[in-house]
Short mmCIF file of N, CA, C and O in Angstrom, two decimals:
data_model
loop_
_atom_site.label_atom_id
_atom_site.label_comp_id
_atom_site.label_asym_id
_atom_site.label_seq_id
_atom_site.Cartn_x
_atom_site.Cartn_y
_atom_site.Cartn_z
N UNK L 1 -5.08 18.07 -12.62
CA UNK L 1 -6.03 16.98 -12.74
C UNK L 1 -5.27 15.68 -13.04
O UNK L 1 -4.45 15.61 -13.94
N UNK L 2 -5.54 14.66 -12.27
CA UNK L 2 -4.88 13.37 -12.42
C UNK L 2 -5.36 12.68 -13.70
O UNK L 2 -6.56 12.50 -13.89
N UNK L 3 -4.44 12.32 -14.56
CA UNK L 3 -4.80 11.66 -15.81
C UNK L 3 -4.88 10.15 -15.66
O UNK L 3 -5.16 9.45 -16.62
N UNK L 4 -4.62 9.65 -14.46
CA UNK L 4 -4.68 8.22 -14.19
C UNK L 4 -5.71 7.96 -13.10
O UNK L 4 -5.92 8.78 -12.22
N UNK L 5 -6.37 6.80 -13.17
CA UNK L 5 -7.32 6.46 -12.12
C UNK L 5 -7.16 5.01 -11.71
O UNK L 5 -6.82 4.15 -12.52
N UNK L 6 -7.36 4.75 -10.42
CA UNK L 6 -7.27 3.40 -9.88
C UNK L 6 -8.56 2.67 -10.11
O UNK L 6 -9.64 3.22 -9.95
N UNK L 7 -8.47 1.40 -10.46
CA UNK L 7 -9.63 0.52 -10.62
C UNK L 7 -9.29 -0.83 -10.02
O UNK L 7 -8.14 -1.19 -9.92
N UNK L 8 -10.33 -1.55 -9.65
CA UNK L 8 -10.14 -2.87 -9.08
C UNK L 8 -11.24 -3.78 -9.62
O UNK L 8 -12.38 -3.36 -9.77
N UNK L 9 -10.87 -5.04 -9.88
CA UNK L 9 -11.88 -5.96 -10.39
C UNK L 9 -12.81 -6.38 -9.25
O UNK L 9 -12.56 -6.11 -8.08
N UNK L 10 -13.90 -7.04 -9.60
CA UNK L 10 -14.93 -7.42 -8.61
C UNK L 10 -14.37 -8.33 -7.53
O UNK L 10 -14.78 -8.25 -6.37
N UNK L 11 -13.44 -9.22 -7.86
CA UNK L 11 -12.86 -10.13 -6.89
C UNK L 11 -11.81 -9.49 -6.00
O UNK L 11 -11.29 -10.13 -5.09
N UNK L 12 -11.48 -8.24 -6.26
CA UNK L 12 -10.46 -7.49 -5.51
C UNK L 12 -9.09 -8.15 -5.51
O UNK L 12 -8.31 -7.97 -4.60
N UNK L 13 -8.81 -8.95 -6.55
CA UNK L 13 -7.48 -9.56 -6.61
C UNK L 13 -6.62 -8.94 -7.71
O UNK L 13 -5.48 -9.31 -7.87
N UNK L 14 -7.17 -7.98 -8.43
CA UNK L 14 -6.41 -7.25 -9.44
C UNK L 14 -6.70 -5.76 -9.25
O UNK L 14 -7.84 -5.33 -9.24
N UNK L 15 -5.64 -5.00 -9.06
CA UNK L 15 -5.73 -3.56 -8.92
C UNK L 15 -4.94 -2.96 -10.07
O UNK L 15 -3.83 -3.39 -10.35
N UNK L 16 -5.51 -1.98 -10.74
CA UNK L 16 -4.77 -1.37 -11.82
C UNK L 16 -5.08 0.11 -11.90
O UNK L 16 -6.12 0.57 -11.47
N UNK L 17 -4.13 0.83 -12.42
CA UNK L 17 -4.26 2.26 -12.63
C UNK L 17 -4.06 2.49 -14.12
O UNK L 17 -3.07 2.07 -14.69
N UNK L 18 -5.02 3.15 -14.72
CA UNK L 18 -4.91 3.36 -16.15
C UNK L 18 -5.22 4.79 -16.53
O UNK L 18 -5.89 5.50 -15.79
N UNK L 19 -4.69 5.17 -17.65
CA UNK L 19 -4.95 6.50 -18.17
C UNK L 19 -6.42 6.62 -18.55
O UNK L 19 -7.05 5.66 -18.97
N UNK L 20 -6.97 7.82 -18.36
CA UNK L 20 -8.37 8.04 -18.74
C UNK L 20 -8.53 7.90 -20.25
O UNK L 20 -9.57 7.46 -20.72
N UNK L 21 -7.51 8.27 -20.98
CA UNK L 21 -7.51 8.11 -22.43
C UNK L 21 -6.28 7.29 -22.80
O UNK L 21 -5.16 7.67 -22.46
N UNK L 22 -6.49 6.17 -23.46
CA UNK L 22 -5.38 5.31 -23.87
C UNK L 22 -5.20 5.44 -25.37
O UNK L 22 -6.14 5.22 -26.14
N UNK L 23 -4.01 5.82 -25.78
CA UNK L 23 -3.72 5.95 -27.20
C UNK L 23 -3.44 4.56 -27.76
O UNK L 23 -2.61 3.82 -27.22
N UNK L 24 -4.11 4.22 -28.85
CA UNK L 24 -3.86 2.90 -29.46
C UNK L 24 -2.42 2.78 -29.95
O UNK L 24 -1.90 3.69 -30.59
N UNK L 25 -1.78 1.70 -29.60
CA UNK L 25 -0.43 1.42 -30.06
C UNK L 25 -0.18 -0.08 -29.98
O UNK L 25 -0.75 -0.76 -29.14
N UNK L 26 0.64 -0.57 -30.86
CA UNK L 26 1.03 -1.98 -30.80
C UNK L 26 2.23 -2.17 -29.87
O UNK L 26 2.58 -3.28 -29.54
N UNK L 27 2.83 -1.06 -29.46
CA UNK L 27 4.03 -1.13 -28.64
C UNK L 27 3.66 -1.14 -27.16
O UNK L 27 3.03 -0.22 -26.66
N UNK L 28 4.08 -2.20 -26.49
CA UNK L 28 3.84 -2.33 -25.05
C UNK L 28 5.17 -2.66 -24.37
O UNK L 28 5.93 -3.48 -24.86
N UNK L 29 5.43 -1.99 -23.27
CA UNK L 29 6.61 -2.29 -22.47
C UNK L 29 6.11 -2.69 -21.08
O UNK L 29 5.37 -1.94 -20.46
N UNK L 30 6.50 -3.86 -20.61
CA UNK L 30 6.05 -4.35 -19.31
C UNK L 30 7.25 -4.58 -18.41
O UNK L 30 8.27 -5.12 -18.84
N UNK L 31 7.11 -4.17 -17.16
CA UNK L 31 8.19 -4.27 -16.19
C UNK L 31 7.65 -4.76 -14.85
O UNK L 31 6.58 -4.33 -14.43
N UNK L 32 8.40 -5.61 -14.18
CA UNK L 32 8.11 -5.95 -12.80
C UNK L 32 8.59 -4.77 -11.96
O UNK L 32 9.65 -4.20 -12.25
N UNK L 33 7.84 -4.40 -10.95
CA UNK L 33 8.22 -3.24 -10.15
C UNK L 33 9.33 -3.56 -9.15
O UNK L 33 10.40 -2.95 -9.18
N UNK L 34 9.06 -4.51 -8.26
CA UNK L 34 9.98 -4.76 -7.14
C UNK L 34 11.29 -5.39 -7.60
O UNK L 34 11.31 -6.44 -8.22
N UNK L 35 12.37 -4.71 -7.27
CA UNK L 35 13.74 -5.14 -7.55
C UNK L 35 14.10 -5.13 -9.03
O UNK L 35 15.14 -5.62 -9.42
N UNK L 36 13.22 -4.55 -9.87
CA UNK L 36 13.56 -4.30 -11.28
C UNK L 36 13.47 -2.80 -11.57
O UNK L 36 14.35 -2.25 -12.21
N UNK L 37 12.42 -2.17 -11.08
CA UNK L 37 12.24 -0.73 -11.24
C UNK L 37 12.57 0.00 -9.94
O UNK L 37 13.21 1.04 -9.95
N UNK L 38 12.13 -0.57 -8.82
CA UNK L 38 12.41 0.04 -7.53
C UNK L 38 12.99 -0.98 -6.55
O UNK L 38 12.88 -2.19 -6.76
N UNK L 39 13.58 -0.46 -5.50
CA UNK L 39 14.07 -1.27 -4.39
C UNK L 39 13.82 -0.48 -3.11
O UNK L 39 13.51 0.72 -3.17
N UNK L 40 13.97 -1.11 -1.98
CA UNK L 40 13.72 -0.39 -0.74
C UNK L 40 14.83 0.61 -0.46
O UNK L 40 15.99 0.36 -0.76
N UNK L 41 14.45 1.72 0.09
CA UNK L 41 15.41 2.74 0.50
C UNK L 41 16.15 2.28 1.76
O UNK L 41 17.34 2.56 1.94
N UNK L 42 15.44 1.53 2.61
CA UNK L 42 16.02 1.06 3.87
C UNK L 42 17.03 -0.06 3.68
O UNK L 42 17.80 -0.36 4.59
N UNK L 43 17.00 -0.71 2.52
CA UNK L 43 17.88 -1.85 2.29
C UNK L 43 17.27 -3.17 2.76
O UNK L 43 17.86 -4.23 2.56
N UNK L 44 16.11 -3.10 3.37
CA UNK L 44 15.43 -4.32 3.83
C UNK L 44 14.82 -5.04 2.63
O UNK L 44 14.61 -4.46 1.57
N UNK L 45 14.48 -6.31 2.83
CA UNK L 45 13.87 -7.09 1.76
C UNK L 45 12.47 -6.57 1.42
O UNK L 45 12.08 -6.51 0.26
N UNK L 46 11.70 -6.21 2.46
CA UNK L 46 10.35 -5.70 2.27
C UNK L 46 10.28 -4.27 2.79
O UNK L 46 10.92 -3.93 3.78
N UNK L 47 9.49 -3.42 2.13
CA UNK L 47 9.42 -2.02 2.55
C UNK L 47 8.78 -1.84 3.92
O UNK L 47 7.93 -2.63 4.33
N UNK L 48 9.20 -0.79 4.61
CA UNK L 48 8.66 -0.49 5.93
C UNK L 48 7.45 0.44 5.85
O UNK L 48 6.76 0.64 6.84
N UNK L 49 7.18 1.01 4.68
CA UNK L 49 6.06 1.92 4.49
C UNK L 49 6.05 2.46 3.07
O UNK L 49 6.91 2.11 2.25
N UNK L 50 5.09 3.34 2.77
CA UNK L 50 4.94 3.82 1.39
C UNK L 50 6.08 4.69 0.88
O UNK L 50 6.23 4.87 -0.32
N UNK L 51 6.92 5.21 1.77
CA UNK L 51 8.04 6.06 1.32
C UNK L 51 9.37 5.32 1.31
O UNK L 51 10.40 5.90 0.97
N UNK L 52 9.34 4.04 1.65
CA UNK L 52 10.58 3.24 1.70
C UNK L 52 10.88 2.63 0.34
O UNK L 52 10.80 1.43 0.14
N UNK L 53 11.20 3.50 -0.61
CA UNK L 53 11.57 3.01 -1.94
C UNK L 53 12.48 4.02 -2.62
O UNK L 53 12.53 5.18 -2.26
N UNK L 54 13.21 3.53 -3.60
CA UNK L 54 14.03 4.35 -4.48
C UNK L 54 14.12 3.63 -5.82
O UNK L 54 13.85 2.44 -5.90
N UNK L 55 14.45 4.38 -6.87
CA UNK L 55 14.64 3.70 -8.15
C UNK L 55 15.78 2.71 -8.02
O UNK L 55 16.72 2.92 -7.25
N UNK L 56 15.71 1.65 -8.76
CA UNK L 56 16.68 0.56 -8.66
C UNK L 56 18.11 1.03 -8.88
O UNK L 56 19.02 0.63 -8.19
N UNK L 57 18.29 1.92 -9.85
CA UNK L 57 19.61 2.51 -10.07
C UNK L 57 19.45 3.89 -10.68
O UNK L 57 18.34 4.29 -11.03
N UNK L 58 20.53 4.60 -10.82
CA UNK L 58 20.49 5.98 -11.32
C UNK L 58 19.96 6.08 -12.75
O UNK L 58 19.41 7.10 -13.14
N UNK L 59 20.07 5.02 -13.54
CA UNK L 59 19.64 5.06 -14.94
C UNK L 59 18.18 4.66 -15.15
O UNK L 59 17.67 4.75 -16.26
N UNK L 60 17.49 4.22 -14.11
CA UNK L 60 16.13 3.69 -14.25
C UNK L 60 15.19 4.69 -14.92
O UNK L 60 14.48 4.34 -15.85
N UNK L 61 15.16 5.93 -14.44
CA UNK L 61 14.25 6.92 -15.01
C UNK L 61 14.54 7.18 -16.49
O UNK L 61 13.63 7.26 -17.30
N UNK L 62 15.81 7.27 -16.86
CA UNK L 62 16.13 7.53 -18.26
C UNK L 62 15.76 6.34 -19.14
O UNK L 62 15.32 6.51 -20.27
N UNK L 63 15.92 5.13 -18.62
CA UNK L 63 15.52 3.94 -19.38
C UNK L 63 14.00 3.94 -19.57
O UNK L 63 13.51 3.69 -20.68
N UNK L 64 13.24 4.24 -18.53
CA UNK L 64 11.79 4.27 -18.65
C UNK L 64 11.33 5.34 -19.64
O UNK L 64 10.36 5.14 -20.38
N UNK L 65 12.02 6.45 -19.68
CA UNK L 65 11.66 7.53 -20.62
C UNK L 65 11.79 7.11 -22.08
O UNK L 65 11.16 7.69 -22.95
N UNK L 66 12.58 6.10 -22.35
CA UNK L 66 12.72 5.60 -23.72
C UNK L 66 11.40 4.99 -24.24
O UNK L 66 11.23 4.81 -25.44
N UNK L 67 10.52 4.67 -23.33
CA UNK L 67 9.27 3.99 -23.69
C UNK L 67 8.06 4.90 -23.66
O UNK L 67 6.93 4.45 -23.55
N UNK L 68 8.25 6.19 -23.83
CA UNK L 68 7.14 7.14 -23.81
C UNK L 68 6.12 6.90 -24.92
O UNK L 68 4.96 7.22 -24.77
N UNK L 69 6.52 6.33 -26.01
CA UNK L 69 5.59 6.07 -27.12
C UNK L 69 4.86 4.73 -26.95
O UNK L 69 4.03 4.38 -27.77
N UNK L 70 5.17 4.01 -25.89
CA UNK L 70 4.56 2.71 -25.63
C UNK L 70 3.44 2.82 -24.58
O UNK L 70 3.39 3.78 -23.82
N UNK L 71 2.58 1.83 -24.56
CA UNK L 71 1.73 1.64 -23.39
C UNK L 71 2.59 0.90 -22.39
O UNK L 71 3.11 -0.18 -22.69
N UNK L 72 2.79 1.49 -21.22
CA UNK L 72 3.69 0.92 -20.23
C UNK L 72 2.87 0.22 -19.15
O UNK L 72 1.89 0.77 -18.65
N UNK L 73 3.30 -1.00 -18.82
CA UNK L 73 2.62 -1.81 -17.82
C UNK L 73 3.62 -2.17 -16.74
O UNK L 73 4.71 -2.64 -17.04
N UNK L 74 3.23 -1.91 -15.50
CA UNK L 74 4.04 -2.33 -14.35
C UNK L 74 3.30 -3.47 -13.66
O UNK L 74 2.11 -3.36 -13.40
N UNK L 75 4.01 -4.51 -13.37
CA UNK L 75 3.42 -5.71 -12.78
C UNK L 75 4.06 -5.95 -11.41
O UNK L 75 5.27 -5.79 -11.25
N UNK L 76 3.23 -6.35 -10.46
CA UNK L 76 3.75 -6.68 -9.14
C UNK L 76 2.78 -7.60 -8.43
O UNK L 76 1.59 -7.59 -8.73
N UNK L 77 3.28 -8.40 -7.55
CA UNK L 77 2.40 -9.21 -6.71
C UNK L 77 2.62 -8.75 -5.27
O UNK L 77 3.71 -8.86 -4.74
N UNK L 78 1.59 -8.23 -4.67
CA UNK L 78 1.68 -7.68 -3.33
C UNK L 78 0.77 -8.49 -2.40
O UNK L 78 -0.44 -8.40 -2.49
N UNK L 79 1.36 -9.26 -1.54
CA UNK L 79 0.59 -10.10 -0.62
C UNK L 79 -0.25 -9.25 0.32
O UNK L 79 0.21 -8.26 0.87
N UNK L 80 -1.50 -9.63 0.47
CA UNK L 80 -2.37 -9.01 1.46
C UNK L 80 -3.06 -7.72 1.07
O UNK L 80 -3.82 -7.18 1.85
N UNK L 81 -2.83 -7.20 -0.13
CA UNK L 81 -3.47 -5.95 -0.50
C UNK L 81 -4.98 -6.05 -0.50
O UNK L 81 -5.67 -5.13 -0.06
N UNK L 82 -5.52 -7.14 -0.98
CA UNK L 82 -6.97 -7.27 -1.07
C UNK L 82 -7.62 -7.45 0.30
O UNK L 82 -8.82 -7.28 0.44
N UNK L 83 -6.82 -7.75 1.31
CA UNK L 83 -7.37 -8.00 2.65
C UNK L 83 -7.28 -6.79 3.57
O UNK L 83 -7.82 -6.80 4.66
N UNK L 84 -6.60 -5.73 3.15
CA UNK L 84 -6.38 -4.59 4.04
C UNK L 84 -6.50 -3.27 3.28
O UNK L 84 -5.72 -3.00 2.38
N UNK L 85 -7.48 -2.46 3.67
CA UNK L 85 -7.63 -1.15 3.05
C UNK L 85 -6.42 -0.26 3.34
O UNK L 85 -6.03 0.55 2.52
N UNK L 86 -5.82 -0.42 4.53
CA UNK L 86 -4.64 0.37 4.89
C UNK L 86 -3.46 0.02 3.98
O UNK L 86 -2.79 0.92 3.46
N UNK L 87 -3.21 -1.27 3.78
CA UNK L 87 -2.12 -1.68 2.89
C UNK L 87 -2.37 -1.19 1.47
O UNK L 87 -1.46 -0.75 0.78
N UNK L 88 -3.64 -1.26 1.04
CA UNK L 88 -3.99 -0.81 -0.31
C UNK L 88 -3.69 0.68 -0.45
O UNK L 88 -3.09 1.12 -1.43
N UNK L 89 -4.09 1.46 0.53
CA UNK L 89 -3.87 2.91 0.48
C UNK L 89 -2.37 3.24 0.47
O UNK L 89 -1.92 4.07 -0.32
N UNK L 90 -1.60 2.56 1.33
CA UNK L 90 -0.15 2.80 1.37
C UNK L 90 0.50 2.45 0.05
O UNK L 90 1.36 3.17 -0.44
N UNK L 91 0.09 1.34 -0.55
CA UNK L 91 0.71 0.91 -1.79
C UNK L 91 0.36 1.87 -2.94
O UNK L 91 1.22 2.22 -3.74
N UNK L 92 -0.89 2.32 -3.00
CA UNK L 92 -1.26 3.23 -4.09
C UNK L 92 -0.59 4.58 -3.93
O UNK L 92 -0.36 5.27 -4.91
N UNK L 93 -0.23 4.97 -2.71
CA UNK L 93 0.52 6.22 -2.50
C UNK L 93 1.92 6.10 -3.09
O UNK L 93 2.48 7.10 -3.55
N UNK L 94 2.48 4.91 -3.05
CA UNK L 94 3.84 4.68 -3.56
C UNK L 94 3.87 4.89 -5.07
O UNK L 94 4.85 5.39 -5.61
N UNK L 95 2.83 4.52 -5.75
CA UNK L 95 2.81 4.62 -7.21
C UNK L 95 2.44 6.00 -7.58
O UNK L 95 2.10 6.74 -8.04
#
C-alpha cells in the first residue's frame, strides 16, 4: 500500500505528494531535485523521458538517509506540467 499520495491545488500550478500521516516535527530538510538530487542519465540538459535520471552522485542516497527524522521536501519547477496530462504522468512516475 502506497503511503504517499499525489495532490494538486485548484489552479493546477502546484503538485505535491505527501504522506497520508505526517509526524509532527520541527525539523525540515528541503532540496531542489534537478541537478542537486538527480541528473539526467543521458547527459542531456533536459530528460528524454521518465527513466532518464540517476542520482546526482554515489553519495546522494546516503546523504538523504541522514534526514529520516525530518519532514523532507523536494522542490522543482517543471515547465508545462499543468498543461499536459502526459507530462504530468511521466513526471510523477519519476518520483
